[in-house]
Amino acid sequence: MTTTSPSIVPAIQVDGVSKTYGATKALQDVSVSILPGQVHGLIGRNGAGKSTLLRMITGLEQPDTGSLRFFGEPAPAASDPKAWQHQVACVYQRPSVFANLTVAENLFAGRLPTDGVKVSWRRMQSESERILAAWNIQLNPRTLLSDAPIEERQMLTIAKALEAGSRIVLLDEPTVQLEGAAIRRLFDKVQELQQSGVTFVFVSHFLREVSAICDSATVLRDGKLLWSRTGDDIRSDDLVEALLAGQEQQRHRADTKSISLAGSPALSLKGVTDKGGAFTGISFDLAPGELIAIGGSGGSGKYSVGEVIAGLRKSSDGDILVDGEKLATGNVKTSQRAGIGFVPADRHRDGYVPQLSVAENMTMGIMDQIAPAGVFSPRRRTAISKQLISDVALVPPNPALAVSGLSGGNQQKVVLARALARKPRVLVLISPTAGVDIAAKDAIYALMLRALAEGVAVVLISDDVEELLVSSRVLIMREGRIAAELSEPIEEDIVRAIEGLE
Amino acid sequence: MTNTTATAPSSRSAVPKNRALGAVVQNVRELSVLPGLAIVIVVGALVSPAFLSAANLTLILRQSAELGIVVIGLTFILLTGKLDISLESTVGLAPMVAAWLVIPAAVGGLGTEIDPLLAILITLVIGAGIGLFNGFMVVKVKLDPFIVTLAMLILLRGITLGISQGKTLAGLPDAFRYIGSARWAGIPAAIWVTAILFVIAGLVLRYTSWGRALYAIGGNADAAKAAGIRVDFVLITAFVAASTLAAFAGLMLAGRLASVTSGMGENMIFSALAAAVIGGVQLTGGQGRIIGALMGVLLLGTLTNVLTLAGVPTFWINAVYGAVILIALLVGRFGSKPGLR
């Protein structure tokens, strides 16, 4: 299935690998070969087997059948994690580093240089400077890693791996937590290292990123290899097609132009300023059934706007009106009662309680309605959550299941159901489709469109330009202020506005 | 959208199986105490014929009552992922202050000789006040719960010692001693009350929004806040509830001993923590049930009784006690493994 010129030994050769967990065939006879110095995209929907394949390549798990080779040599024994680390390094969304230690200590964690007995800080410092310079990373060895941006932490992980001798780096959705400019810096770095012969495997949900940076790619579906290609064959459209496979790709631009602003707005911000200083003087009106998208780069304050409306932050100036009623900020319950539904930016951090059930998570925000006197009937709660489950088409539709057992897309549906549970007048969605597969993305947009059709006003705040394009009205924020209001924008308009290129 | 509904039927068939498995796993975690309890009971029966007598079994329950009530309160706090080790000093201080106010000056009291019912009320109010202070320090001042309650443990213990001058306060009025000494239907009132409190705690944790909020906060406090749960309020009230229960346990203990000693409740927090954790309450928060905590209490109570009956030398009792707690934890850990994913 793969076409490799016989003269070049592949950096990674996966040969007929299968893996079964209980009744689930996670991987079935998958063969992939990746040449040295390539950036190889690994794509597939959630549950396609990407993670399983990654775990095989990093030696965290052994295949049931089939084999792995690195640079022609058989993979190290399972019992020898050191040898694996020598071959392969893996960088995750949230790089596993010691944020409480300095850059230098992180570089030398586990092998601190000593002068016989005591740790030699001086040698660690000079060695770190050399390594950071060698891999061209602008970090001071003395700074605490918690003060370094995420992409620099990822680069540090890469530098550490390369310094330890591995020449294969797996990037597992490295861009999810990053803003546009940081992604570009990371990609520049990856391409620079690629020139010097390092091989990358790049796992991502963002097809544009894959087609931008990868020179070969593998698509998995349901544990099987769909195709593995090199060179010009991988264009965005092909990737989309490969993932969708027969499904119609839906275009979600919401048609809300027809709504007139003459009636009273569902949501109105009048010169709102964040108490923490994240944004200043934000104003806009939103009619019932209208959608507005807010974009902007990292420090633009766009998330904070959503959090103030939702009651997680306080405003110091200006008014927020919901259906003409003034909203007191800084209290989630108050915002909920005023008719605000909220989907937070990071569902793992703010979205759900993993060990609690779907029913419990979905109804968490309406307990004051279900249990006015503090005591509730679980039967009633289950009935309500069953309705919500069918509203958001949760899979599996089981209210008793712990949310930790759901796929990312379905976890997000639980968070969305929670926001919808109180029948809100205004929905504030922050990056609602970050890190979910295409099918779940479609489902989430469909729910949003349905809410719009029912007259709910929606504020969609996102990092993802494609997501902003869903709206025909887009606000772009820069440095805490509205920098542009775009109508019917195309991608380029948005990117230019975010970057401040007029 | 189309895709998700298309895949639904296949997953739906798997649902009942998951649910059944989930229920078994959840029961296993609490039931994992049972083999340990059974072994202790068998050993007890072998060691002494008196062990299985009604009088002895009643004694075990009576002696476990105070610990049980402290464990209820501690469980509330542990579920939120916090900790309060000062509960044991509240067990000592609250009834000490009340006794000091109620008994005559001649036997070490202040001389106010207040009404015994008022003294009981004062006991509970002192407990609530301590909880309010602890909760405020942890939630609003954002101090580490371990350190705050460690300081409080030392402080409250010190106040208890200062008030009593190290003496035992006896001569308590009957009304003050009632709950710890009365018998209802031939069984000590304390056992009834503790049993009722366990049932109420179980219902509160399962069927009230406050109880479920404890789990949500322990599982993910940020998400609980974003969902509109009043996290600060729930946390502070959990501390208040726990300390009030501890004060009540102190009252029961004073009634049982017919006096208040300056060392009352000493080392109780270690048994309480052990009981809760043996019963499957996670120190990290969000997981555990009151039935498990009860199992843990019963195991420790039975164990203490058996060790005494077996005539284990006094100086060795703690070592054996500790070893059995360790084994119970290992068994519990083994039993709950599937649930930890």
PDB file of C-alpha atoms in Angstrom, chain A residues 111-285:
ATOM      1  CA  ARG A 111      20.352  13.608  34.536  1.00  0.00           C
ATOM      2  CA  LEU A 112      21.432  16.719  36.400  1.00  0.00           C
ATOM      3  CA  PRO A 113      25.141  17.431  35.873  1.00  0.00           C
ATOM      4  CA  THR A 114      27.168  17.092  39.063  1.00  0.00           C
ATOM      5  CA  ASP A 115      30.588  18.015  40.392  1.00  0.00           C
ATOM      6  CA  GLY A 116      31.104  14.656  41.986  1.00  0.00           C
ATOM      7  CA  VAL A 117      28.592  15.224  44.782  1.00  0.00           C
ATOM      8  CA  LYS A 118      26.611  18.381  44.298  1.00  0.00           C
ATOM      9  CA  VAL A 119      24.552  19.588  41.364  1.00  0.00           C
ATOM     10  CA  SER A 120      26.606  21.883  39.183  1.00  0.00           C
ATOM     11  CA  TRP A 121      24.306  24.792  38.399  1.00  0.00           C
ATOM     12  CA  ARG A 122      27.033  26.499  36.420  1.00  0.00           C
ATOM     13  CA  ARG A 123      27.532  23.587  34.056  1.00  0.00           C
ATOM     14  CA  MET A 124      23.796  23.138  33.711  1.00  0.00           C
ATOM     15  CA  GLN A 125      23.506  26.813  32.813  1.00  0.00           C
ATOM     16  CA  SER A 126      26.227  26.776  30.169  1.00  0.00           C
ATOM     17  CA  GLU A 127      25.101  23.459  28.689  1.00  0.00           C
ATOM     18  CA  SER A 128      21.531  24.724  28.515  1.00  0.00           C
ATOM     19  CA  GLU A 129      22.622  27.875  26.759  1.00  0.00           C
ATOM     20  CA  ARG A 130      24.490  25.771  24.223  1.00  0.00           C
ATOM     21  CA  ILE A 131      21.502  23.480  23.575  1.00  0.00           C
ATOM     22  CA  LEU A 132      19.011  26.323  23.341  1.00  0.00           C
ATOM     23  CA  ALA A 133      21.297  28.139  20.920  1.00  0.00           C
ATOM     24  CA  ALA A 134      21.863  24.971  18.890  1.00  0.00           C
ATOM     25  CA  TRP A 135      18.132  24.488  18.384  1.00  0.00           C
ATOM     26  CA  ASN A 136      17.550  28.220  18.132  1.00  0.00           C
ATOM     27  CA  ILE A 137      15.093  28.530  20.996  1.00  0.00           C
ATOM     28  CA  GLN A 138      14.744  31.968  22.528  1.00  0.00           C
ATOM     29  CA  LEU A 139      14.483  30.992  26.158  1.00  0.00           C
ATOM     30  CA  ASN A 140      16.529  32.017  29.142  1.00  0.00           C
ATOM     31  CA  PRO A 141      17.696  28.877  30.992  1.00  0.00           C
ATOM     32  CA  ARG A 142      16.986  30.604  34.299  1.00  0.00           C
ATOM     33  CA  THR A 143      13.310  31.413  33.660  1.00  0.00           C
ATOM     34  CA  LEU A 144      10.661  29.233  35.217  1.00  0.00           C
ATOM     35  CA  LEU A 145       8.954  27.156  32.599  1.00  0.00           C
ATOM     36  CA  SER A 146       5.554  28.312  33.841  1.00  0.00           C
ATOM     37  CA  ASP A 147       6.470  31.727  32.440  1.00  0.00           C
ATOM     38  CA  ALA A 148       7.253  30.364  28.966  1.00  0.00           C
ATOM     39  CA  PRO A 149       4.606  30.195  26.231  1.00  0.00           C
ATOM     40  CA  ILE A 150       3.234  26.752  25.372  1.00  0.00           C
ATOM     41  CA  GLU A 151       4.913  26.496  21.974  1.00  0.00           C
ATOM     42  CA  GLU A 152       8.274  27.229  23.603  1.00  0.00           C
ATOM     43  CA  ARG A 153       7.610  24.452  26.098  1.00  0.00           C
ATOM     44  CA  GLN A 154       6.838  22.146  23.213  1.00  0.00           C
ATOM     45  CA  MET A 155      10.039  23.201  21.497  1.00  0.00           C
ATOM     46  CA  LEU A 156      11.918  22.549  24.704  1.00  0.00           C
ATOM     47  CA  THR A 157      10.520  19.023  24.799  1.00  0.00           C
ATOM     48  CA  ILE A 158      11.619  18.541  21.218  1.00  0.00           C
ATOM     49  CA  ALA A 159      15.093  19.971  21.916  1.00  0.00           C
ATOM     50  CA  LYS A 160      15.477  17.691  24.904  1.00  0.00           C
ATOM     51  CA  ALA A 161      14.559  14.655  22.837  1.00  0.00           C
ATOM     52  CA  LEU A 162      16.880  15.591  20.017  1.00  0.00           C
ATOM     53  CA  GLU A 163      19.690  16.244  22.462  1.00  0.00           C
ATOM     54  CA  ALA A 164      19.133  12.774  23.917  1.00  0.00           C
ATOM     55  CA  GLY A 165      19.636  11.340  20.441  1.00  0.00           C
ATOM     56  CA  SER A 166      16.179  10.635  19.077  1.00  0.00           C
ATOM     57  CA  ARG A 167      15.573  11.648  15.502  1.00  0.00           C
ATOM     58  CA  ILE A 168      11.857  10.912  15.378  1.00  0.00           C
ATOM     59  CA  VAL A 169       9.405  13.309  16.998  1.00  0.00           C
ATOM     60  CA  LEU A 170       5.690  12.639  17.325  1.00  0.00           C
ATOM     61  CA  LEU A 171       3.522  15.733  17.630  1.00  0.00           C
ATOM     62  CA  ASP A 172       0.150  14.798  19.096  1.00  0.00           C
ATOM     63  CA  GLU A 173      -2.264  17.625  18.253  1.00  0.00           C
ATOM     64  CA  PRO A 174       0.329  20.192  19.249  1.00  0.00           C
ATOM     65  CA  THR A 175      -1.617  23.198  17.986  1.00  0.00           C
ATOM     66  CA  VAL A 176      -4.851  22.777  19.933  1.00  0.00           C
ATOM     67  CA  GLN A 177      -3.714  25.084  22.720  1.00  0.00           C
ATOM     68  CA  LEU A 178      -1.901  27.512  20.445  1.00  0.00           C
ATOM     69  CA  GLU A 179      -2.840  30.775  18.798  1.00  0.00           C
ATOM     70  CA  GLY A 180      -2.196  31.541  15.120  1.00  0.00           C
ATOM     71  CA  ALA A 181       1.176  33.239  15.507  1.00  0.00           C
ATOM     72  CA  ALA A 182       2.453  30.560  17.878  1.00  0.00           C
ATOM     73  CA  ILE A 183       1.386  27.844  15.433  1.00  0.00           C
ATOM     74  CA  ARG A 184       3.384  29.541  12.706  1.00  0.00           C
ATOM     75  CA  ARG A 185       6.454  29.753  14.958  1.00  0.00           C
ATOM     76  CA  LEU A 186       6.114  26.068  15.805  1.00  0.00           C
ATOM     77  CA  PHE A 187       5.757  25.147  12.136  1.00  0.00           C
ATOM     78  CA  ASP A 188       8.766  27.234  11.139  1.00  0.00           C
ATOM     79  CA  LYS A 189      10.756  25.384  13.762  1.00  0.00           C
ATOM     80  CA  VAL A 190       9.502  21.998  12.604  1.00  0.00           C
ATOM     81  CA  GLN A 191      10.457  22.777   9.028  1.00  0.00           C
ATOM     82  CA  GLU A 192      13.864  24.026  10.130  1.00  0.00           C
ATOM     83  CA  LEU A 193      14.502  20.772  12.011  1.00  0.00           C
ATOM     84  CA  GLN A 194      13.155  18.774   9.115  1.00  0.00           C
ATOM     85  CA  GLN A 195      15.921  20.279   6.973  1.00  0.00           C
ATOM     86  CA  SER A 196      18.452  18.817   9.374  1.00  0.00           C
ATOM     87  CA  GLY A 197      16.976  15.349   8.962  1.00  0.00           C
ATOM     88  CA  VAL A 198      14.553  15.022  11.865  1.00  0.00           C
ATOM     89  CA  THR A 199      11.422  12.986  11.096  1.00  0.00           C
ATOM     90  CA  PHE A 200       8.063  14.200  12.382  1.00  0.00           C
ATOM     91  CA  VAL A 201       4.730  12.482  12.761  1.00  0.00           C
ATOM     92  CA  PHE A 202       2.033  15.123  13.031  1.00  0.00           C
ATOM     93  CA  VAL A 203      -1.405  14.286  14.409  1.00  0.00           C
ATOM     94  CA  SER A 204      -4.024  16.956  13.926  1.00  0.00           C
ATOM     95  CA  HIS A 205      -7.712  17.630  13.503  1.00  0.00           C
ATOM     96  CA  PHE A 206      -6.922  20.689  11.423  1.00  0.00           C
ATOM     97  CA  LEU A 207      -6.653  19.602   7.834  1.00  0.00           C
ATOM     98  CA  ARG A 208      -5.301  22.921   6.683  1.00  0.00           C
ATOM     99  CA  GLU A 209      -2.380  22.484   9.027  1.00  0.00           C
ATOM    100  CA  VAL A 210      -1.743  19.010   7.692  1.00  0.00           C
ATOM    101  CA  SER A 211      -1.731  20.133   4.095  1.00  0.00           C
ATOM    102  CA  ALA A 212       0.398  23.135   5.004  1.00  0.00           C
ATOM    103  CA  ILE A 213       3.181  21.321   6.781  1.00  0.00           C
ATOM    104  CA  CYS A 214       3.129  17.634   5.860  1.00  0.00           C
ATOM    105  CA  ASP A 215       4.823  16.110   2.874  1.00  0.00           C
ATOM    106  CA  SER A 216       3.223  12.735   3.390  1.00  0.00           C
ATOM    107  CA  ALA A 217       0.160  11.573   5.234  1.00  0.00           C
ATOM    108  CA  THR A 218      -1.757   8.559   6.466  1.00  0.00           C
ATOM    109  CA  VAL A 219      -5.493   8.410   6.957  1.00  0.00           C
ATOM    110  CA  LEU A 220      -6.952   5.857   9.350  1.00  0.00           C
ATOM    111  CA  ARG A 221     -10.598   4.966   9.600  1.00  0.00           C
ATOM    112  CA  ASP A 222     -12.146   2.488  12.039  1.00  0.00           C
ATOM    113  CA  GLY A 223      -8.738   1.027  12.827  1.00  0.00           C
ATOM    114  CA  LYS A 224      -7.869   0.397   9.202  1.00  0.00           C
ATOM    115  CA  LEU A 225      -5.516   2.138   6.840  1.00  0.00           C
ATOM    116  CA  LEU A 226      -7.515   4.163   4.332  1.00  0.00           C
ATOM    117  CA  TRP A 227      -4.521   5.462   2.424  1.00  0.00           C
ATOM    118  CA  SER A 228      -0.982   6.636   2.905  1.00  0.00           C
ATOM    119  CA  ARG A 229       0.391   9.097   0.366  1.00  0.00           C
ATOM    120  CA  THR A 230       3.377  11.261  -0.330  1.00  0.00           C
ATOM    121  CA  GLY A 231       3.923  14.628  -1.953  1.00  0.00           C
ATOM    122  CA  ASP A 232       1.457  16.629  -3.957  1.00  0.00           C
ATOM    123  CA  ASP A 233      -1.264  14.056  -3.459  1.00  0.00           C
ATOM    124  CA  ILE A 234      -2.220  15.493  -0.121  1.00  0.00           C
ATOM    125  CA  ARG A 235      -4.371  18.491  -0.634  1.00  0.00           C
ATOM    126  CA  SER A 236      -6.952  19.756   1.839  1.00  0.00           C
ATOM    127  CA  ASP A 237      -9.874  18.632  -0.283  1.00  0.00           C
ATOM    128  CA  ASP A 238      -8.585  15.065  -0.462  1.00  0.00           C
ATOM    129  CA  LEU A 239      -8.117  14.961   3.268  1.00  0.00           C
ATOM    130  CA  VAL A 240     -11.593  16.292   3.913  1.00  0.00           C
ATOM    131  CA  GLU A 241     -12.952  13.765   1.466  1.00  0.00           C
ATOM    132  CA  ALA A 242     -10.966  10.962   3.027  1.00  0.00           C
ATOM    133  CA  LEU A 243     -12.333  11.763   6.437  1.00  0.00           C
ATOM    134  CA  LEU A 244     -15.884  12.336   5.352  1.00  0.00           C
ATOM    135  CA  ALA A 245     -15.963   9.402   2.943  1.00  0.00           C
ATOM    136  CA  GLY A 246     -19.282   9.758   1.224  1.00  0.00           C
ATOM    137  CA  GLN A 247     -20.764  12.144   3.715  1.00  0.00           C
ATOM    138  CA  GLU A 248     -21.815  15.429   2.335  1.00  0.00           C
ATOM    139  CA  GLN A 249     -19.710  18.196   3.692  1.00  0.00           C
ATOM    140  CA  GLN A 250     -22.037  20.715   5.193  1.00  0.00           C
ATOM    141  CA  ARG A 251     -21.459  24.377   4.945  1.00  0.00           C
ATOM    142  CA  HIS A 252     -22.744  26.079   8.014  1.00  0.00           C
ATOM    143  CA  ARG A 253     -22.871  29.739   7.296  1.00  0.00           C
ATOM    144  CA  ALA A 254     -25.837  30.828   9.308  1.00  0.00           C
ATOM    145  CA  ASP A 255     -28.336  32.847   7.383  1.00  0.00           C
ATOM    146  CA  THR A 256     -29.188  35.539   9.862  1.00  0.00           C
ATOM    147  CA  LYS A 257     -28.984  38.520   7.560  1.00  0.00           C
ATOM    148  CA  SER A 258     -32.729  38.794   7.261  1.00  0.00           C
ATOM    149  CA  ILE A 259     -33.128  39.535  10.939  1.00  0.00           C
ATOM    150  CA  SER A 260     -33.691  43.204  11.524  1.00  0.00           C
ATOM    151  CA  LEU A 261     -32.192  44.934  14.476  1.00  0.00           C
ATOM    152  CA  ALA A 262     -35.250  47.116  14.833  1.00  0.00           C
ATOM    153  CA  GLY A 263     -36.742  45.042  17.656  1.00  0.00           C
ATOM    154  CA  SER A 264     -35.262  45.083  21.123  1.00  0.00           C
ATOM    155  CA  PRO A 265     -31.911  43.268  21.231  1.00  0.00           C
ATOM    156  CA  ALA A 266     -31.606  39.982  23.116  1.00  0.00           C
ATOM    157  CA  LEU A 267     -28.131  40.973  24.244  1.00  0.00           C
ATOM    158  CA  SER A 268     -26.637  44.389  24.354  1.00  0.00           C
ATOM    159  CA  LEU A 269     -23.180  45.432  25.533  1.00  0.00           C
ATOM    160  CA  LYS A 270     -22.658  49.122  26.120  1.00  0.00           C
ATOM    161  CA  GLY A 271     -19.051  50.129  26.650  1.00  0.00           C
ATOM    162  CA  VAL A 272     -18.293  47.131  28.846  1.00  0.00           C
ATOM    163  CA  THR A 273     -14.860  47.095  30.465  1.00  0.00           C
ATOM    164  CA  ASP A 274     -13.356  44.080  32.216  1.00  0.00           C
ATOM    165  CA  LYS A 275     -12.458  44.555  35.855  1.00  0.00           C
ATOM    166  CA  GLY A 276      -9.269  42.526  35.337  1.00  0.00           C
ATOM    167  CA  GLY A 277      -8.278  44.770  32.431  1.00  0.00           C
ATOM    168  CA  ALA A 278      -8.643  42.126  29.707  1.00  0.00           C
ATOM    169  CA  PHE A 279     -10.782  44.378  27.499  1.00  0.00           C
ATOM    170  CA  THR A 280     -12.105  47.934  27.365  1.00  0.00           C
ATOM    171  CA  GLY A 281     -15.240  49.597  26.008  1.00  0.00           C
ATOM    172  CA  ILE A 282     -16.833  46.691  24.159  1.00  0.00           C
ATOM    173  CA  SER A 283     -20.221  47.470  22.631  1.00  0.00           C
ATOM    174  CA  PHE A 284     -22.511  45.500  20.342  1.00  0.00           C
ATOM    175  CA  ASP A 285     -26.191  44.631  19.987  1.00  0.00           C
TER     176      ASP A 285
END
